[in-house]
Short mmCIF file of C-alpha atoms and ligand atoms in Angstrom, two decimals:
data_model
loop_
_atom_site.label_atom_id
_atom_site.label_comp_id
_atom_site.label_asym_id
_atom_site.label_seq_id
_atom_site.Cartn_x
_atom_site.Cartn_y
_atom_site.Cartn_z
CA MET A 1 6.72 35.42 21.83
CA PRO A 2 5.84 36.39 18.27
CA ASN A 3 8.36 37.23 15.64
CA ARG A 4 11.19 34.96 16.72
CA ARG A 5 13.30 34.15 13.72
CA PRO A 6 14.49 30.60 13.11
CA VAL A 7 18.27 30.24 12.90
CA LEU A 8 20.34 27.12 12.32
CA ILE A 9 23.77 26.81 13.95
CA VAL A 10 26.13 24.24 12.40
CA GLU A 11 29.11 23.92 14.72
CA ASP A 12 30.93 20.85 16.04
CA ASP A 13 32.31 22.60 19.13
CA GLU A 14 29.62 21.73 21.65
CA THR A 15 30.56 24.45 24.14
CA LEU A 16 30.46 27.17 21.50
CA ARG A 17 27.27 25.76 19.98
CA ASN A 18 25.46 25.77 23.32
CA MET A 19 26.79 29.17 24.28
CA LEU A 20 25.62 30.73 20.99
CA THR A 21 22.25 29.00 21.18
CA GLU A 22 21.65 30.29 24.67
CA TYR A 23 22.87 33.77 23.81
CA LEU A 24 20.68 34.11 20.71
CA GLU A 25 17.60 32.64 22.37
CA GLU A 26 17.97 34.93 25.39
CA THR A 27 17.50 37.94 23.12
CA GLY A 28 13.97 36.70 22.46
CA GLU A 29 14.53 37.39 18.76
CA PHE A 30 15.53 33.94 17.63
CA VAL A 31 14.59 30.32 17.90
CA VAL A 32 17.68 28.20 17.35
CA SER A 33 18.15 24.75 15.86
CA THR A 34 21.57 23.12 15.92
CA ALA A 35 23.62 20.55 14.06
CA ALA A 36 27.08 19.26 14.93
CA ASP A 37 28.11 18.35 11.39
CA ILE A 38 27.06 18.55 7.75
CA GLU A 39 25.17 15.29 7.82
CA ALA A 40 23.07 16.50 10.75
CA ALA A 41 22.53 19.90 9.07
CA ASP A 42 21.31 18.17 5.91
CA LYS A 43 18.81 16.20 7.97
CA VAL A 44 17.51 19.35 9.66
CA LEU A 45 17.18 21.18 6.33
CA ALA A 46 15.54 18.21 4.63
CA ASN A 47 12.67 18.32 7.11
CA GLU A 48 9.58 19.52 5.25
CA ASP A 49 8.66 22.02 7.93
CA ALA A 50 12.19 23.38 8.12
CA HIS A 51 12.52 27.06 7.48
CA PHE A 52 15.50 29.16 8.55
CA ASP A 53 16.02 32.89 8.24
CA ALA A 54 19.79 32.49 8.69
CA ILE A 55 22.50 29.87 9.09
CA ILE A 56 25.62 30.22 11.23
CA LEU A 57 28.10 27.81 9.74
CA ASP A 58 31.48 26.68 11.06
CA ILE A 59 34.16 26.12 8.42
CA GLY A 60 36.01 23.30 10.14
CA LEU A 61 33.42 20.55 10.45
CA PRO A 62 34.24 16.88 11.08
CA ASP A 63 32.65 15.70 7.82
CA GLY A 64 33.58 18.50 5.46
CA ASP A 65 34.48 22.12 4.79
CA GLY A 66 31.78 24.65 5.69
CA ARG A 67 32.64 26.71 2.60
CA ASP A 68 31.94 23.77 0.30
CA TYR A 69 28.74 23.13 2.21
CA CYS A 70 27.74 26.77 1.86
CA ALA A 71 28.31 26.60 -1.91
CA ARG A 72 26.18 23.45 -2.03
CA LEU A 73 23.35 25.16 -0.12
CA ARG A 74 23.43 28.08 -2.57
CA ARG A 75 23.27 25.70 -5.53
CA ALA A 76 20.29 24.00 -3.87
CA GLY A 77 18.50 27.37 -3.81
CA HIS A 78 18.91 28.41 -0.18
CA SER A 79 19.13 32.17 -0.25
CA MET A 80 19.08 33.11 3.44
CA PRO A 81 22.08 34.85 5.04
CA ILE A 82 24.86 32.41 5.86
CA MET A 83 27.48 33.54 8.37
CA MET A 84 30.75 31.63 8.48
CA LEU A 85 32.69 30.95 11.63
CA THR A 86 36.33 30.08 11.35
CA GLY A 87 39.53 29.54 13.26
CA ALA A 88 41.61 30.39 10.20
CA ILE A 89 42.06 34.11 9.64
CA GLU A 90 44.10 34.14 6.46
CA GLU A 91 42.70 36.51 3.89
CA THR A 92 42.55 33.76 1.29
CA ASP A 93 40.10 31.98 3.54
CA VAL A 94 37.94 35.08 3.80
CA VAL A 95 37.87 35.37 0.03
CA ARG A 96 37.07 31.70 -0.41
CA GLY A 97 34.36 31.93 2.22
CA LEU A 98 32.69 34.83 0.47
CA ASP A 99 33.17 33.16 -2.93
CA SER A 100 31.24 30.16 -1.67
CA GLY A 101 28.19 32.38 -1.12
CA ALA A 102 28.59 33.27 2.53
CA CYS A 103 27.23 36.71 3.49
CA ASP A 104 29.62 37.36 6.32
CA TYR A 105 32.60 35.89 7.99
CA ILE A 106 33.63 35.93 11.66
CA ALA A 107 37.02 34.74 12.89
CA LYS A 108 37.20 32.85 16.18
CA PRO A 109 37.49 33.93 18.88
CA PHE A 110 34.70 36.49 18.59
CA ARG A 111 32.34 38.13 21.01
CA ALA A 112 28.78 36.81 20.92
CA SER A 113 27.58 40.42 20.92
CA GLU A 114 29.50 41.04 17.69
CA LEU A 115 28.01 37.99 16.05
CA LEU A 116 24.55 39.15 17.16
CA ALA A 117 25.08 42.63 15.70
CA ARG A 118 26.27 41.22 12.41
CA LEU A 119 23.49 38.66 12.26
CA ARG A 120 20.90 41.41 12.78
CA ALA A 121 22.54 43.49 10.06
CA GLN A 122 22.51 40.56 7.63
CA LEU A 123 18.85 39.87 8.35
CA ARG A 124 17.95 43.55 7.84
CA ASN A 125 19.75 43.57 4.49
CA PHE A 126 18.15 40.34 3.46
CA ASP A 127 14.65 41.50 4.41
CA ARG A 128 15.10 44.48 2.13
CA SER A 129 16.57 42.46 -0.68
CA GLU A 130 14.81 41.26 -3.76
CA GLN A 131 15.62 37.60 -3.23
CA VAL A 132 13.77 36.95 0.00
CA VAL A 133 11.10 34.32 -0.62
CA PHE A 134 8.74 32.79 1.90
CA PRO A 135 6.69 29.67 1.23
CA VAL A 136 3.03 30.39 2.00
CA GLY A 137 0.69 27.50 1.26
CA PRO A 138 0.79 26.80 -2.47
CA TYR A 139 2.57 30.12 -3.08
CA THR A 140 6.02 31.58 -2.99
CA PHE A 141 5.77 34.99 -1.39
CA ARG A 142 8.17 37.73 -2.51
CA PRO A 143 7.62 40.69 -0.19
CA ALA A 144 10.02 42.95 -2.11
CA LYS A 145 7.92 42.44 -5.25
CA LYS A 146 4.60 42.38 -3.38
CA LEU A 147 3.86 39.17 -5.19
CA LEU A 148 2.50 35.72 -4.51
CA HIS A 149 3.24 33.11 -7.11
CA ASP A 150 1.41 29.81 -7.31
CA THR A 151 4.12 27.93 -9.17
CA ALA A 152 2.01 24.82 -9.82
CA LYS A 153 -0.67 26.88 -11.57
CA ASN A 154 1.66 29.64 -12.74
CA ARG A 155 -0.72 32.16 -11.25
CA ARG A 156 0.54 35.49 -9.93
CA ILE A 157 -1.23 37.53 -7.30
CA ARG A 158 -0.33 41.19 -6.80
CA LEU A 159 -0.54 42.52 -3.28
CA THR A 160 -0.84 46.06 -1.97
CA ASP A 161 1.78 47.51 0.40
CA LYS A 162 -0.41 46.85 3.42
CA GLU A 163 -1.36 43.33 2.33
CA THR A 164 2.32 42.59 1.91
CA ALA A 165 3.13 44.01 5.34
CA VAL A 166 0.31 42.06 6.99
CA LEU A 167 1.38 38.81 5.38
CA LYS A 168 5.04 39.39 6.20
CA TYR A 169 4.34 40.16 9.83
CA LEU A 170 2.05 37.16 10.25
CA TYR A 171 4.61 34.94 8.56
CA ARG A 172 7.24 35.96 11.08
CA SER A 173 5.05 35.09 14.04
CA ASP A 174 4.84 31.52 15.26
CA THR A 175 1.47 32.19 16.84
CA ALA A 176 -1.70 34.17 16.32
CA VAL A 177 -1.21 37.95 16.28
CA ASN A 178 -3.64 40.11 18.17
CA ARG A 179 -5.49 42.69 16.03
CA GLN A 180 -4.12 45.67 17.99
CA ILE A 181 -0.54 44.44 17.65
CA LEU A 182 -0.98 43.79 13.95
CA MET A 183 -2.46 47.26 13.41
CA HIS A 184 0.41 48.88 15.29
CA GLU A 185 3.04 46.89 13.44
CA VAL A 186 1.61 47.54 9.99
CA TRP A 187 0.17 51.04 10.28
CA GLY A 188 2.40 52.38 13.06
CA TYR A 189 1.72 53.17 16.69
CA ASN A 190 0.47 56.68 16.10
CA SER A 191 -1.97 55.93 13.31
CA ALA A 192 -5.69 56.24 13.84
CA VAL A 193 -6.43 53.06 11.91
CA THR A 194 -9.52 51.19 13.03
CA THR A 195 -10.19 47.51 13.47
CA HIS A 196 -12.59 47.83 10.56
CA THR A 197 -9.76 48.89 8.24
CA LEU A 198 -7.68 45.90 9.29
CA GLU A 199 -10.62 43.56 8.79
CA THR A 200 -11.18 45.00 5.32
CA HIS A 201 -7.57 44.27 4.40
CA ILE A 202 -7.82 40.76 5.78
CA TYR A 203 -11.04 40.23 3.82
CA ARG A 204 -9.37 41.33 0.57
CA LEU A 205 -6.30 39.22 1.26
CA ARG A 206 -8.47 36.16 1.78
CA GLN A 207 -10.27 36.84 -1.47
CA LYS A 208 -6.90 36.79 -3.17
CA ILE A 209 -5.18 33.84 -1.49
CA GLU A 210 -7.80 31.43 -0.15
CA SER A 211 -9.44 28.82 -2.36
CA ASP A 212 -12.56 29.24 -0.21
CA PRO A 213 -12.40 32.73 1.36
CA ALA A 214 -15.44 32.00 3.55
CA HIS A 215 -13.54 29.12 5.16
CA PRO A 216 -9.93 30.34 5.33
CA ALA A 217 -7.24 27.70 5.60
CA LEU A 218 -4.13 29.87 5.26
CA LEU A 219 -5.08 33.10 7.00
CA VAL A 220 -7.17 32.01 9.94
CA THR A 221 -8.92 33.97 12.68
CA GLU A 222 -7.50 32.97 16.04
CA GLY A 223 -7.01 34.33 19.54
CA GLY A 224 -8.40 37.82 19.02
CA GLY A 225 -6.44 38.20 15.84
CA TYR A 226 -5.04 36.31 12.91
CA ARG A 227 -2.63 33.54 12.23
CA LEU A 228 -0.92 32.59 9.02
CA ARG A 229 -0.57 28.86 8.44
CA PRO A 230 2.08 28.82 5.72
CA GLU A 231 2.49 25.05 6.13
CA MET A 232 -0.98 24.49 4.63
CA ALA A 233 0.62 23.45 1.36
CA SER A 234 -2.07 21.03 0.29
CA VAL A 235 -4.95 23.50 0.36
CA GLU A 236 -7.55 22.62 -2.24
CA ARG A 237 -7.32 25.05 -5.10
CA TRP A 238 -10.11 25.82 -7.51
CA1 LIG B 301 34.99 23.32 14.08
#
């Protein structure tokens, strides 16, 4: 299923962790990774391929305080929504949680449906925000600014609205996206856009982002459509 968003749950309560994992994955919107403590979370995040759109973080963890961990993640440059779970409901804790850089705060016990609603809201906000940055090959991709930045070469590439939308949609999909689906998602279901238009946009995007546009490494043709391979970090550049 395309478009499933990676979420990390850091929670030492195994029952709750499994319940939340199952609940979120059943929606078909998320693919969940888990960690039972801070040490395990660090290992998951240190993985080169690791990318998470959101983190659900318990405050009371066996090897530290989730709020301190949240603050550490922010200092390390992680900007995704972080939702705190806690057993303590004192207001001071809420304030401290938000001070540490958490986006939202849910007191246990909570309904999974409430967490889901708030997670979706956080992701919507974040997607619209200026900070969201996706790694795409040698670039950092800032959809809000319609910009790709090759930090190693300090080269900036401006994208059009549609190029940005295409790239963003492909980034969100684990797999190849069929041309029809991509056209519907980017131009809308009622538009009369043709395959030729889509192909023209893909052609221009490749001219901008590929080191060899005739042999694309990042934006490849696959399965009746296209696939973005953002992990192709070591693409040869000019
Ligand atoms: Ca706990």
